[in-house]
């Protein structure tokens, strides 16, 4: 089994590699997720469906718009991706001390993995907590970053609180009343995906990394001034990592950051894989062509002052921020509804995977 062993602290990080080529992509998954959560992006970027590290593993190409785009890049030198289990989940080591889990420490794990792989630099893509880790990695070792993609990201700390509206309160109530794993899994699904998607297809210590995450002004300036391009991808219906937090981060990273808003929720990478993969491929190609930051984020400013690339059409007559939600914000804005965060907003219950696979 492929492991990155860190002799300095005894941590073992499990990883997989897929695809072949000189273009390297490191994928960092979020809270409680494992390496295989990146399946749609691995297929879209490399066309591979099996890891390189399996003996005589077959390699296939799959159809679809995103893979056609991938072929355009692979004609030149190909793409190899590496995905891994963060400490505390999957097959990687599980330290028992909460202090062993910070985004800085986990970024050091990712950096050690780059060294282990012998990758001088890579395109680094992270989701949720993985995007927080990616930010720390970019600030820690900017010379190792070719480009940076942040999916469904927030600034950590209290920005990790989910959106407090009638939908979230309903989910919390239903979760507390759920008596079976299947019922809790259904609530978890509705937290991560939009209703339309579900109609079509249906590690506690790690929390410390989210709560303690914070990007300093100096770290943000390092990312902004290091010469690589940034894409921030977010689902408009994300009630876990709120869209406004991602927009603020994109604004702080101007002019190198482009904001991509898609119709989807917290797992937009699974709901909208073609659109997400398109945005990632555009980032890789723009980086290869050494596109200037001003050209990268050339789009007109929205009312929020954030540069926005809207790949999907506007949502269909759904106003989740209407009068009732506004009243609820005012009444409950100061309450510490931390239980909403714990009840399954980020958890990956095995029952969830079973329901999705049906």
Short mmCIF file of C-alpha atoms in Angstrom, two decimals, residues 17-237:
data_model
loop_
_atom_site.label_atom_id
_atom_site.label_comp_id
_atom_site.label_asym_id
_atom_site.label_seq_id
_atom_site.Cartn_x
_atom_site.Cartn_y
_atom_site.Cartn_z
CA UNK A 17 -2.02 8.30 -7.81
CA UNK A 18 -4.02 8.26 -11.04
CA UNK A 19 -3.16 9.23 -14.60
CA UNK A 20 0.20 9.91 -16.18
CA UNK A 21 1.99 13.07 -17.24
CA UNK A 22 4.22 15.92 -16.19
CA UNK A 23 1.28 18.09 -15.06
CA UNK A 24 0.80 17.26 -11.38
CA UNK A 25 -2.38 17.86 -9.36
CA UNK A 26 -2.65 17.37 -5.60
CA UNK A 27 -6.22 16.91 -4.32
CA UNK A 28 -6.94 17.67 -0.64
CA UNK A 29 -10.27 16.43 0.67
CA UNK A 30 -12.35 17.98 3.46
CA UNK A 31 -13.49 17.04 6.94
CA UNK A 32 -14.04 13.29 7.45
CA UNK A 33 -13.71 12.65 3.71
CA UNK A 34 -11.34 10.12 2.17
CA UNK A 35 -9.27 10.13 -1.01
CA UNK A 36 -11.93 8.42 -3.10
CA UNK A 37 -14.30 11.36 -2.60
CA UNK A 38 -12.47 12.96 -5.54
CA UNK A 39 -13.73 10.32 -8.01
CA UNK A 40 -15.54 12.68 -10.44
CA UNK A 41 -12.54 15.01 -10.62
CA UNK A 42 -10.03 12.19 -11.07
CA UNK A 43 -12.02 10.88 -14.04
CA UNK A 44 -12.49 14.35 -15.45
CA UNK A 45 -8.86 15.40 -15.19
CA UNK A 46 -7.08 12.16 -16.13
CA UNK A 47 -9.64 9.85 -17.72
CA UNK A 48 -8.30 7.12 -15.41
CA UNK A 49 -10.62 4.96 -13.32
CA UNK A 50 -8.00 2.91 -11.47
CA UNK A 51 -4.98 4.01 -9.39
CA UNK A 52 -1.49 3.78 -10.82
CA UNK A 53 -0.19 2.01 -7.73
CA UNK A 54 -2.27 -1.12 -8.29
CA UNK A 55 -0.36 -3.91 -9.99
CA UNK A 56 -1.32 -4.13 -13.66
CA UNK A 57 -4.16 -1.71 -13.04
CA UNK A 58 -6.08 -1.05 -16.28
CA UNK A 59 -6.49 2.51 -17.45
CA UNK A 60 -9.63 3.56 -19.25
CA UNK A 61 -10.86 6.76 -20.76
CA UNK A 62 -14.39 7.88 -20.14
CA UNK A 63 -16.64 10.08 -22.20
CA UNK A 64 -18.10 13.44 -21.40
CA UNK A 65 -17.38 17.08 -21.95
CA UNK A 66 -14.94 17.38 -19.07
CA UNK A 67 -12.86 14.47 -20.33
CA UNK A 68 -12.69 15.95 -23.79
CA UNK A 69 -11.18 19.04 -22.23
CA UNK A 70 -8.79 16.82 -20.32
CA UNK A 71 -7.73 15.16 -23.56
CA UNK A 72 -6.75 18.57 -24.94
CA UNK A 73 -4.24 18.97 -22.12
CA UNK A 74 -3.16 15.33 -22.12
CA UNK A 75 -2.20 15.55 -25.78
CA UNK A 76 0.80 17.57 -24.66
CA UNK A 77 2.11 16.04 -21.48
CA UNK A 78 -0.75 14.43 -19.58
CA UNK A 79 -2.05 14.91 -16.05
CA UNK A 80 -1.22 12.87 -12.96
CA UNK A 81 -3.23 13.43 -9.78
CA UNK A 82 -2.57 12.40 -6.22
CA UNK A 83 -5.35 12.18 -3.64
CA UNK A 84 -4.87 11.14 -0.03
CA UNK A 85 -6.50 10.55 3.33
CA UNK A 86 -5.84 13.39 5.77
CA UNK A 87 -4.59 12.41 9.21
CA UNK A 88 -7.48 11.18 11.33
CA UNK A 89 -9.48 9.42 8.61
CA UNK A 90 -9.32 6.48 6.24
CA UNK A 91 -6.07 4.54 6.16
CA UNK A 92 -3.87 7.36 7.44
CA UNK A 93 -2.63 7.64 11.02
CA UNK A 94 -5.13 8.82 13.64
CA UNK A 95 -3.48 10.95 16.34
CA UNK A 96 -5.57 11.11 19.49
CA UNK A 97 -4.67 14.62 20.65
CA UNK A 98 -6.85 17.46 19.41
CA UNK A 99 -3.75 19.68 19.19
CA UNK A 100 -2.42 17.40 16.43
CA UNK A 101 -5.15 18.71 14.13
CA UNK A 102 -4.68 22.18 12.69
CA UNK A 103 -4.74 23.28 9.07
CA UNK A 104 -1.07 24.27 9.39
CA UNK A 105 -0.06 20.82 10.64
CA UNK A 106 -2.16 19.16 7.94
CA UNK A 107 -0.61 21.43 5.30
CA UNK A 108 2.77 20.16 6.50
CA UNK A 109 1.48 16.62 5.86
CA UNK A 110 0.59 17.65 2.30
CA UNK A 111 4.00 19.25 1.81
CA UNK A 112 5.70 16.09 3.07
CA UNK A 113 3.64 14.12 0.54
CA UNK A 114 4.82 16.39 -2.30
CA UNK A 115 8.40 15.74 -1.20
CA UNK A 116 7.73 12.01 -0.95
CA UNK A 117 6.34 11.98 -4.49
CA UNK A 118 9.29 13.98 -5.78
CA UNK A 119 6.98 16.67 -7.15
CA UNK A 120 8.75 19.99 -7.38
CA UNK A 121 5.41 21.78 -7.73
CA UNK A 122 1.78 21.00 -8.41
CA UNK A 123 -1.67 22.42 -9.00
CA UNK A 124 -3.34 22.17 -5.60
CA UNK A 125 -7.11 21.73 -5.35
CA UNK A 126 -8.92 21.50 -2.01
CA UNK A 127 -12.52 21.03 -0.91
CA UNK A 128 -14.04 22.53 2.26
CA UNK A 129 -11.55 21.91 5.09
CA UNK A 130 -9.20 20.65 2.38
CA UNK A 131 -9.40 24.11 0.80
CA UNK A 132 -8.40 25.64 4.15
CA UNK A 133 -5.42 23.26 4.22
CA UNK A 134 -4.60 24.22 0.62
CA UNK A 135 -4.57 27.91 1.60
CA UNK A 136 -2.10 27.19 4.39
CA UNK A 137 0.05 25.12 2.04
CA UNK A 138 0.08 27.92 -0.54
CA UNK A 139 1.14 30.45 2.09
CA UNK A 140 3.70 28.05 3.55
CA UNK A 141 5.36 27.02 0.28
CA UNK A 142 4.20 29.31 -2.54
CA UNK A 143 7.04 28.17 -4.78
CA UNK A 144 5.51 24.68 -4.84
CA UNK A 145 2.14 25.88 -6.16
CA UNK A 146 1.32 26.05 -9.88
CA UNK A 147 -2.27 27.13 -9.24
CA UNK A 148 -4.80 26.98 -6.42
CA UNK A 149 -8.45 25.89 -6.55
CA UNK A 150 -10.63 26.29 -3.45
CA UNK A 151 -13.99 24.49 -3.50
CA UNK A 152 -16.71 25.39 -0.97
CA UNK A 153 -14.24 27.18 1.28
CA UNK A 154 -14.66 29.48 4.28
CA UNK A 155 -12.25 31.32 6.51
CA UNK A 156 -12.68 28.81 9.33
CA UNK A 157 -13.65 29.50 12.94
CA UNK A 158 -17.16 30.89 13.28
CA UNK A 159 -17.48 30.93 9.50
CA UNK A 160 -17.87 27.17 9.86
CA UNK A 161 -21.31 27.69 11.37
CA UNK A 162 -23.92 26.59 8.86
CA UNK A 163 -26.47 28.94 7.39
CA UNK A 164 -29.23 29.50 9.95
CA UNK A 165 -32.53 29.48 8.10
CA UNK A 166 -35.77 27.52 8.09
CA UNK A 167 -34.23 24.74 6.01
CA UNK A 168 -31.36 24.21 8.44
CA UNK A 169 -33.62 24.33 11.49
CA UNK A 170 -35.90 21.78 9.86
CA UNK A 171 -32.94 19.50 9.16
CA UNK A 172 -31.72 19.85 12.76
CA UNK A 173 -35.17 19.00 14.12
CA UNK A 174 -35.46 15.96 11.85
CA UNK A 175 -31.97 14.77 12.77
CA UNK A 176 -32.71 14.95 16.48
CA UNK A 177 -35.90 12.95 15.92
CA UNK A 178 -34.21 10.36 13.68
CA UNK A 179 -34.15 6.95 15.35
CA UNK A 180 -32.31 4.87 12.75
CA UNK A 181 -29.00 5.25 10.87
CA UNK A 182 -30.95 5.36 7.62
CA UNK A 183 -33.03 8.32 8.79
CA UNK A 184 -29.91 10.18 9.95
CA UNK A 185 -28.20 9.42 6.65
CA UNK A 186 -31.10 10.94 4.72
CA UNK A 187 -30.77 14.15 6.73
CA UNK A 188 -27.02 14.13 6.03
CA UNK A 189 -27.71 13.80 2.30
CA UNK A 190 -30.10 16.74 2.32
CA UNK A 191 -27.44 18.79 4.12
CA UNK A 192 -24.84 18.15 1.44
CA UNK A 193 -26.93 18.07 -1.74
CA UNK A 194 -29.75 20.08 -3.28
CA UNK A 195 -33.24 18.56 -3.46
CA UNK A 196 -33.07 18.42 -7.27
CA UNK A 197 -29.91 16.31 -7.18
CA UNK A 198 -31.31 13.90 -4.58
CA UNK A 199 -34.47 13.52 -6.63
CA UNK A 200 -32.26 12.39 -9.49
CA UNK A 201 -29.66 10.34 -7.62
CA UNK A 202 -30.24 9.35 -4.66
CA UNK A 203 -13.49 12.06 12.84
CA UNK A 204 -14.32 14.35 15.49
CA UNK A 205 -10.75 15.57 16.27
CA UNK A 206 -10.51 16.99 12.74
CA UNK A 207 -13.09 19.58 13.76
CA UNK A 208 -10.33 21.35 15.64
CA UNK A 209 -8.61 22.12 12.36
CA UNK A 210 -11.73 23.91 11.11
CA UNK A 211 -12.41 25.84 14.31
CA UNK A 212 -8.80 27.03 14.65
CA UNK A 213 -8.23 27.85 10.98
CA UNK A 214 -7.41 31.45 10.21
CA UNK A 215 -5.57 33.07 7.32
CA UNK A 216 -3.55 36.08 8.41
CA UNK A 217 -3.16 39.19 6.26
CA UNK A 218 0.47 38.22 5.67
CA UNK A 219 -0.51 34.73 4.48
CA UNK A 220 -3.15 36.13 2.14
CA UNK A 221 -0.63 38.61 0.76
CA UNK A 222 1.80 35.74 0.14
CA UNK A 223 -0.82 33.94 -1.93
CA UNK A 224 -1.83 37.13 -3.74
CA UNK A 225 1.72 38.09 -4.66
CA UNK A 226 3.31 34.73 -5.48
CA UNK A 227 2.37 34.66 -9.15
CA UNK A 228 -0.04 31.71 -9.35
CA UNK A 229 -3.72 31.92 -10.28
CA UNK A 230 -6.59 31.04 -7.96
CA UNK A 231 -10.10 29.74 -8.62
CA UNK A 232 -12.73 29.69 -5.89
CA UNK A 233 -15.64 27.38 -6.74
CA UNK A 234 -18.83 27.38 -4.68
CA UNK A 235 -22.36 26.02 -4.74
CA UNK A 236 -24.99 28.73 -4.42
CA UNK A 237 -27.15 26.46 -2.25
#
